[in-house]
Structures are given as C-alpha cells and as structure tokens.
C-alpha cells in the first residue's frame, strides 16, 4: 500500500512561508494587513477568507505544526504535542479538567468531529438579552451552509459503534428521543482515534482545509510562537509583540515585532482574553474574561456483559437533546447527552479511585461504556460561568465556581445517564465521583445518586468546550465586542472565536464558530477594502 498523501509536507515542499521551531527562524519584524492569533476554528476560517481576498495575512500559532504522518494513535505522543498543557489544563481550583487543542488547527485537529448549528433557543436568548438582532437561524443559515460544504459536514450513515448504540438503545426503551450526529469527515476510516489527530486526513479540520488554502494564497505562518501582547496607540492597535516558545510553551528567546492594519484574536476562549489582559486593553465595564463558559460535563461509566470496545469506531454519532428541550432555557440547567470514546490514558486519569479499585476498572476496559452530560451554562441566574485571569507569569487560568445550580443539574444528569445505561442492559453503572460505587441495579443507582455529596473535586467534571469571555452585544455595557466582532474600544481589533458567545450554546461549538466567523470575516474583508470571497 502506498503512503497516504500528506498535505502539510506537500505544502512545505511547495514553498509555504513558515517560521518558528524547526522551520525558518522568526524575523525580527514583519508588516502585514491582518495578523490572526490562533489557527483553530475561528483563525482558520478567517485566514482562508482574508488571504484569498488578496490581503497579506499572518497566522500566529503557539503550538507546533504537525501532520498525519505524526499522528500514530498513541495517547503518550498526542497529548503533549496537540493539547494545551498536555491535556492537563485545569480550572484554578483543579476541579475541572479542560481539553483544548494547541497545534496548527487548534481544537479542530483533535476534536471528535461532532457538528451542530447553534440551537434556535440559544439564538433567541442572545437576541433578547444581548441585543443581537441578526442572530436568527434564517440569517445564519447561508453562512452555515457554506461552512458545511467547505469542511464536508454531512450525515454519518455508518451504524454507531456499541459505545454510542447504548445511548440509542436505552433512550428508545425509555421513550427518550435520540438522533444522529453530523460529522466533518471525508473518506473516514472509522478508526476512532480522532482525539489524537487524524492519521488519514479524513477529518476536515483547519489543519487540512483552510490553513493550507491560506498558505497557498500567500499567508505567512508562525508556529511555536506566542502572541504576548498588543501594541496600542489610543483607540488603535499597531500590532503584536510575539515571542518564540519551546515545545513545552517556555519562551525560547527569539522575538518578532508584528505591524498590522488589523488584528484578529482567535486563540480560544481562555487565550484570547489572556492576550487582551496582558495588553491592558480597555475594559470600562469590567467584562473582559468574565462569563466564560464550559458546558461542565459529567460522566457515567457502565459495564456490559458484551464487549463495547469504546476505542473503535467514530467517537460520537448519537445524541439526545431531550433534557434540553424539556427545560426552560433560563430554568434549571438542561444537558445534552452524548457518548465519549474510551482510550486507556483518558480512562485511567478520569475515572475515580486508585490502586486495586482502578486495576479492577481497567480489567473491564473492553466491556466499559461511557455517557457524557454537557450542562448548558450561562442562562440560569446562578450559572454565570467563570472568569479568565492572569497568573504571576502572565499565563491564563480560569476560575469557574461550581454553583448549586450547576450541581443540581449534575445530579439530574447522573440519574438520567444511569437509567439509560441500565435500560440498555448494563450490569453496573457508576457516576464518576470519588464516593460513588458501581451500582448493580437502577433502583440502587437512583437511591445512591440522590445521596451523593456533590462537591467540587469529589465530583469529576471535565470540559472540551470553552466559550465566552469576550461576548458580543449591541451595547458596550453588555459585551466586550460589537455584533460584528470588533472590540468596542479598539477600532481595528476583532475577535473571531468562541469567546464571542454571550452564553454557552448547548451543543458542540465548532460549527457555531465556523458559521459565525464566516460571516464576520466576509464583512471584515469589505471593511479592509478587499473583495470578499466564498470559502473554497
């Protein structure tokens, strides 16, 4: 069998302009039309549109440039290479583990391909509470359609793997509706290792779609380079001060002074506020970095007599919004149910217990199944999300209190997931909580979960979805950015990532970012005097 094509190595051979790490050294200075910080969902879409419109574009990425030949389906290699803090980023109190991408392509390189448009109830809330009058399904539909074509988002017609089938089977027996998840893949081999980078280039991430197109159009890429701070003069941004970083993120000495007509921040909803905080950006209403949301996610693990082999097959293909649609959006926290892939390191570091207890759990690994509940934060008055702040060394951290409203939703979610797992035939179900045993029956689980002490750190909470912190709003008193993504106080600075969301969205966010940033980038190209082009 011949080697698979590698669009990254092919592009480098064609002469892409890449600086940093093992590539060309950083220049001391560079002048461009647009400097984009981040190469994930927001940065990638922005780069393609602006570069193809004829603007001189620079992409600044803190992580490395890796390609399919580097993706060996090994957790020990993937997490240090492709994730923030080697997949160990946590909230300030260590109560929530946050998995975010940190390489060219950002989280799109390592996500599980689940693709949802922004739910209509979320958009209605934004219109009502934040004055975003054009945030309607109808207005966004053409931008979503373009993005879906660009990254091959379509129905997944292959049968769900046993791990996902549990959600469908249990839901059907209980009368809980489930549906299939659309995925952004083309020619998928159904390997199941999406979270470690796609070794076949089937996942249509920014790594293999928009970033290569932007580089072919003349964009410049800096890798292993941190955008430390903005240079400002009054209400205008003059550019960026960048510093080269090592593989572990430590500064390595080289610096670059970037001069740009416009700066786009797309580093994600922790790193984007951090750049603004390090730059002492204007924040007259004390909104910067606040109302940062996570979809706090809790886990229920079950054991089945039959083999589940949750590491094999598409990671997420079935979901249920039943517990979202049956809740008032600003009432008790609703939650989306999905399955999660099972890999040894993730399982061993996430499951509760240690020593003989963990050995027993890992012995059941091929028979283990996992459900996730993603809580919709940001709507209930007692769910204000968290706050991004800077540590002493200038690096960001997120303080996210687990409020009583969040924990009440956690208890309901634990109950829902265990009931579904037992309905699907589980021999045991165990909420991922330090004091929860493996319950043998639904009746036992119902009683035990009702009595659990749901405190931070006892209750294992995770997240892969970070949103907010630079919210869009129709007035500066309600948001950091205007509805067009421009900063309210800095006229030539835009935000093009999930930090724009005024709340969480109640769904996996990549497609929401694609669609919204598609629209914002077209408008930005026009404001910069270029003729906007459709996504390739």
PDB file of C-alpha atoms in Angstrom, residues 342-487:
ATOM      1  CA  UNK A 342     -12.608   5.176  25.518  1.00  0.00           C
ATOM      2  CA  UNK A 343      -8.806   5.208  25.489  1.00  0.00           C
ATOM      3  CA  UNK A 344      -6.587   3.865  28.287  1.00  0.00           C
ATOM      4  CA  UNK A 345      -4.882   7.076  29.452  1.00  0.00           C
ATOM      5  CA  UNK A 346      -8.064   9.134  29.374  1.00  0.00           C
ATOM      6  CA  UNK A 347      -9.937   6.421  31.253  1.00  0.00           C
ATOM      7  CA  UNK A 348      -7.216   5.910  33.867  1.00  0.00           C
ATOM      8  CA  UNK A 349      -6.827   9.633  34.573  1.00  0.00           C
ATOM      9  CA  UNK A 350     -10.546  10.453  34.602  1.00  0.00           C
ATOM     10  CA  UNK A 351     -12.157   7.583  36.487  1.00  0.00           C
ATOM     11  CA  UNK A 352     -12.375   7.851  40.263  1.00  0.00           C
ATOM     12  CA  UNK A 353     -10.420   5.568  42.566  1.00  0.00           C
ATOM     13  CA  UNK A 354      -6.849   4.271  42.580  1.00  0.00           C
ATOM     14  CA  UNK A 355      -4.833   1.170  43.389  1.00  0.00           C
ATOM     15  CA  UNK A 356      -6.774  -2.142  43.369  1.00  0.00           C
ATOM     16  CA  UNK A 357     -10.018  -0.314  42.567  1.00  0.00           C
ATOM     17  CA  UNK A 358      -8.557   1.189  39.404  1.00  0.00           C
ATOM     18  CA  UNK A 359      -6.938  -2.113  38.432  1.00  0.00           C
ATOM     19  CA  UNK A 360     -10.376  -3.739  38.591  1.00  0.00           C
ATOM     20  CA  UNK A 361     -11.865  -0.961  36.461  1.00  0.00           C
ATOM     21  CA  UNK A 362      -9.167  -1.259  33.814  1.00  0.00           C
ATOM     22  CA  UNK A 363      -9.617  -5.030  33.717  1.00  0.00           C
ATOM     23  CA  UNK A 364     -13.161  -4.327  32.477  1.00  0.00           C
ATOM     24  CA  UNK A 365     -11.944  -1.813  29.889  1.00  0.00           C
ATOM     25  CA  UNK A 366     -13.190  -3.716  26.791  1.00  0.00           C
ATOM     26  CA  UNK A 367     -16.653  -4.014  28.419  1.00  0.00           C
ATOM     27  CA  UNK A 368     -16.857  -0.388  29.602  1.00  0.00           C
ATOM     28  CA  UNK A 369     -19.189   2.216  28.163  1.00  0.00           C
ATOM     29  CA  UNK A 370     -19.359   5.944  28.857  1.00  0.00           C
ATOM     30  CA  UNK A 371     -22.069   8.583  28.612  1.00  0.00           C
ATOM     31  CA  UNK A 372     -21.482  12.315  28.908  1.00  0.00           C
ATOM     32  CA  UNK A 373     -23.860  15.061  30.014  1.00  0.00           C
ATOM     33  CA  UNK A 374     -22.914  18.554  28.791  1.00  0.00           C
ATOM     34  CA  UNK A 375     -24.609  21.120  31.020  1.00  0.00           C
ATOM     35  CA  UNK A 376     -25.868  24.281  29.296  1.00  0.00           C
ATOM     36  CA  UNK A 377     -24.365  27.067  31.428  1.00  0.00           C
ATOM     37  CA  UNK A 378     -24.865  30.807  31.169  1.00  0.00           C
ATOM     38  CA  UNK A 379     -28.663  31.040  31.119  1.00  0.00           C
ATOM     39  CA  UNK A 380     -29.720  30.402  34.731  1.00  0.00           C
ATOM     40  CA  UNK A 381     -29.103  33.369  37.102  1.00  0.00           C
ATOM     41  CA  UNK A 382     -26.943  31.103  39.306  1.00  0.00           C
ATOM     42  CA  UNK A 383     -24.867  29.930  36.354  1.00  0.00           C
ATOM     43  CA  UNK A 384     -22.702  32.946  35.457  1.00  0.00           C
ATOM     44  CA  UNK A 385     -19.771  30.863  34.254  1.00  0.00           C
ATOM     45  CA  UNK A 386     -16.192  31.706  35.186  1.00  0.00           C
ATOM     46  CA  UNK A 387     -13.518  34.343  34.842  1.00  0.00           C
ATOM     47  CA  UNK A 388     -10.217  34.244  32.953  1.00  0.00           C
ATOM     48  CA  UNK A 389      -7.405  35.922  34.866  1.00  0.00           C
ATOM     49  CA  UNK A 390      -3.614  36.034  34.691  1.00  0.00           C
ATOM     50  CA  UNK A 391      -1.201  34.197  36.949  1.00  0.00           C
ATOM     51  CA  UNK A 392       2.030  35.813  38.088  1.00  0.00           C
ATOM     52  CA  UNK A 393       3.910  34.695  34.975  1.00  0.00           C
ATOM     53  CA  UNK A 394       1.274  36.125  32.640  1.00  0.00           C
ATOM     54  CA  UNK A 395      -0.234  32.776  31.711  1.00  0.00           C
ATOM     55  CA  UNK A 396      -4.014  32.423  31.930  1.00  0.00           C
ATOM     56  CA  UNK A 397      -6.178  30.445  34.281  1.00  0.00           C
ATOM     57  CA  UNK A 398      -9.930  30.080  34.511  1.00  0.00           C
ATOM     58  CA  UNK A 399     -11.722  30.428  37.824  1.00  0.00           C
ATOM     59  CA  UNK A 400     -15.017  28.574  37.390  1.00  0.00           C
ATOM     60  CA  UNK A 401     -17.146  28.086  40.530  1.00  0.00           C
ATOM     61  CA  UNK A 402     -19.409  25.027  40.542  1.00  0.00           C
ATOM     62  CA  UNK A 403     -22.535  26.712  41.872  1.00  0.00           C
ATOM     63  CA  UNK A 404     -25.546  24.988  43.485  1.00  0.00           C
ATOM     64  CA  UNK A 405     -27.479  25.400  40.215  1.00  0.00           C
ATOM     65  CA  UNK A 406     -24.736  23.580  38.306  1.00  0.00           C
ATOM     66  CA  UNK A 407     -24.512  20.795  40.881  1.00  0.00           C
ATOM     67  CA  UNK A 408     -28.282  20.327  40.901  1.00  0.00           C
ATOM     68  CA  UNK A 409     -28.046  19.755  37.155  1.00  0.00           C
ATOM     69  CA  UNK A 410     -25.164  17.330  37.728  1.00  0.00           C
ATOM     70  CA  UNK A 411     -27.339  15.164  39.984  1.00  0.00           C
ATOM     71  CA  UNK A 412     -30.166  15.039  37.452  1.00  0.00           C
ATOM     72  CA  UNK A 413     -27.668  14.210  34.707  1.00  0.00           C
ATOM     73  CA  UNK A 414     -26.137  11.343  36.718  1.00  0.00           C
ATOM     74  CA  UNK A 415     -29.624   9.913  37.218  1.00  0.00           C
ATOM     75  CA  UNK A 416     -30.569  10.222  33.543  1.00  0.00           C
ATOM     76  CA  UNK A 417     -27.390   8.563  32.309  1.00  0.00           C
ATOM     77  CA  UNK A 418     -27.528   5.644  34.743  1.00  0.00           C
ATOM     78  CA  UNK A 419     -31.176   4.956  33.899  1.00  0.00           C
ATOM     79  CA  UNK A 420     -30.379   4.879  30.175  1.00  0.00           C
ATOM     80  CA  UNK A 421     -27.403   2.571  30.709  1.00  0.00           C
ATOM     81  CA  UNK A 422     -29.412   0.097  32.774  1.00  0.00           C
ATOM     82  CA  UNK A 423     -32.254   0.225  30.230  1.00  0.00           C
ATOM     83  CA  UNK A 424     -29.694  -0.712  27.555  1.00  0.00           C
ATOM     84  CA  UNK A 425     -28.595  -3.782  29.544  1.00  0.00           C
ATOM     85  CA  UNK A 426     -25.723  -2.597  31.739  1.00  0.00           C
ATOM     86  CA  UNK A 427     -24.689  -4.930  34.558  1.00  0.00           C
ATOM     87  CA  UNK A 428     -23.475  -1.929  36.562  1.00  0.00           C
ATOM     88  CA  UNK A 429     -23.308   1.852  36.303  1.00  0.00           C
ATOM     89  CA  UNK A 430     -21.040   4.239  38.175  1.00  0.00           C
ATOM     90  CA  UNK A 431     -21.150   8.043  38.195  1.00  0.00           C
ATOM     91  CA  UNK A 432     -17.612   9.337  38.006  1.00  0.00           C
ATOM     92  CA  UNK A 433     -17.454  10.583  41.586  1.00  0.00           C
ATOM     93  CA  UNK A 434     -14.914   9.764  44.285  1.00  0.00           C
ATOM     94  CA  UNK A 435     -17.517   8.268  46.612  1.00  0.00           C
ATOM     95  CA  UNK A 436     -19.794   6.505  44.128  1.00  0.00           C
ATOM     96  CA  UNK A 437     -19.637   2.709  43.890  1.00  0.00           C
ATOM     97  CA  UNK A 438     -20.596   0.691  40.841  1.00  0.00           C
ATOM     98  CA  UNK A 439     -24.347   0.323  41.315  1.00  0.00           C
ATOM     99  CA  UNK A 440     -25.782  -3.051  40.290  1.00  0.00           C
ATOM    100  CA  UNK A 441     -29.384  -2.021  39.611  1.00  0.00           C
ATOM    101  CA  UNK A 442     -31.258   1.094  38.554  1.00  0.00           C
ATOM    102  CA  UNK A 443     -33.066   1.182  41.912  1.00  0.00           C
ATOM    103  CA  UNK A 444     -29.741   1.077  43.748  1.00  0.00           C
ATOM    104  CA  UNK A 445     -28.302   3.779  41.487  1.00  0.00           C
ATOM    105  CA  UNK A 446     -31.325   6.036  41.918  1.00  0.00           C
ATOM    106  CA  UNK A 447     -31.052   5.862  45.701  1.00  0.00           C
ATOM    107  CA  UNK A 448     -27.258   6.191  45.756  1.00  0.00           C
ATOM    108  CA  UNK A 449     -27.042   9.131  43.354  1.00  0.00           C
ATOM    109  CA  UNK A 450     -29.710  11.009  45.298  1.00  0.00           C
ATOM    110  CA  UNK A 451     -27.488  10.795  48.390  1.00  0.00           C
ATOM    111  CA  UNK A 452     -24.131  11.661  46.767  1.00  0.00           C
ATOM    112  CA  UNK A 453     -22.191  14.609  48.177  1.00  0.00           C
ATOM    113  CA  UNK A 454     -21.767  16.672  45.016  1.00  0.00           C
ATOM    114  CA  UNK A 455     -18.832  18.873  45.888  1.00  0.00           C
ATOM    115  CA  UNK A 456     -16.022  20.062  43.616  1.00  0.00           C
ATOM    116  CA  UNK A 457     -13.138  17.585  43.371  1.00  0.00           C
ATOM    117  CA  UNK A 458     -15.330  14.780  44.719  1.00  0.00           C
ATOM    118  CA  UNK A 459     -17.404  15.104  41.556  1.00  0.00           C
ATOM    119  CA  UNK A 460     -15.258  14.668  38.460  1.00  0.00           C
ATOM    120  CA  UNK A 461     -16.087  17.437  35.972  1.00  0.00           C
ATOM    121  CA  UNK A 462     -14.457  17.827  32.564  1.00  0.00           C
ATOM    122  CA  UNK A 463     -14.880  20.018  29.507  1.00  0.00           C
ATOM    123  CA  UNK A 464     -13.715  20.317  25.918  1.00  0.00           C
ATOM    124  CA  UNK A 465     -15.842  23.375  25.104  1.00  0.00           C
ATOM    125  CA  UNK A 466     -14.680  26.816  26.232  1.00  0.00           C
ATOM    126  CA  UNK A 467     -16.862  29.787  25.263  1.00  0.00           C
ATOM    127  CA  UNK A 468     -17.361  33.410  26.241  1.00  0.00           C
ATOM    128  CA  UNK A 469     -15.124  35.965  27.901  1.00  0.00           C
ATOM    129  CA  UNK A 470     -15.313  38.480  25.015  1.00  0.00           C
ATOM    130  CA  UNK A 471     -19.056  38.434  24.473  1.00  0.00           C
ATOM    131  CA  UNK A 472     -20.807  40.098  21.549  1.00  0.00           C
ATOM    132  CA  UNK A 473     -23.545  42.558  22.465  1.00  0.00           C
ATOM    133  CA  UNK A 474     -25.371  45.505  20.965  1.00  0.00           C
ATOM    134  CA  UNK A 475     -24.067  47.908  23.637  1.00  0.00           C
ATOM    135  CA  UNK A 476     -20.674  48.183  25.371  1.00  0.00           C
ATOM    136  CA  UNK A 477     -22.356  47.817  28.764  1.00  0.00           C
ATOM    137  CA  UNK A 478     -23.303  44.242  27.877  1.00  0.00           C
ATOM    138  CA  UNK A 479     -20.327  42.960  25.902  1.00  0.00           C
ATOM    139  CA  UNK A 480     -16.657  43.267  25.045  1.00  0.00           C
ATOM    140  CA  UNK A 481     -17.238  43.149  21.278  1.00  0.00           C
ATOM    141  CA  UNK A 482     -19.732  44.571  18.829  1.00  0.00           C
ATOM    142  CA  UNK A 483     -22.086  42.291  16.874  1.00  0.00           C
ATOM    143  CA  UNK A 484     -19.566  42.372  14.003  1.00  0.00           C
ATOM    144  CA  UNK A 485     -16.805  41.004  16.265  1.00  0.00           C
ATOM    145  CA  UNK A 486     -14.941  44.321  16.576  1.00  0.00           C
ATOM    146  CA  UNK A 487     -13.753  45.321  20.039  1.00  0.00           C
TER     147      UNK A 487
END
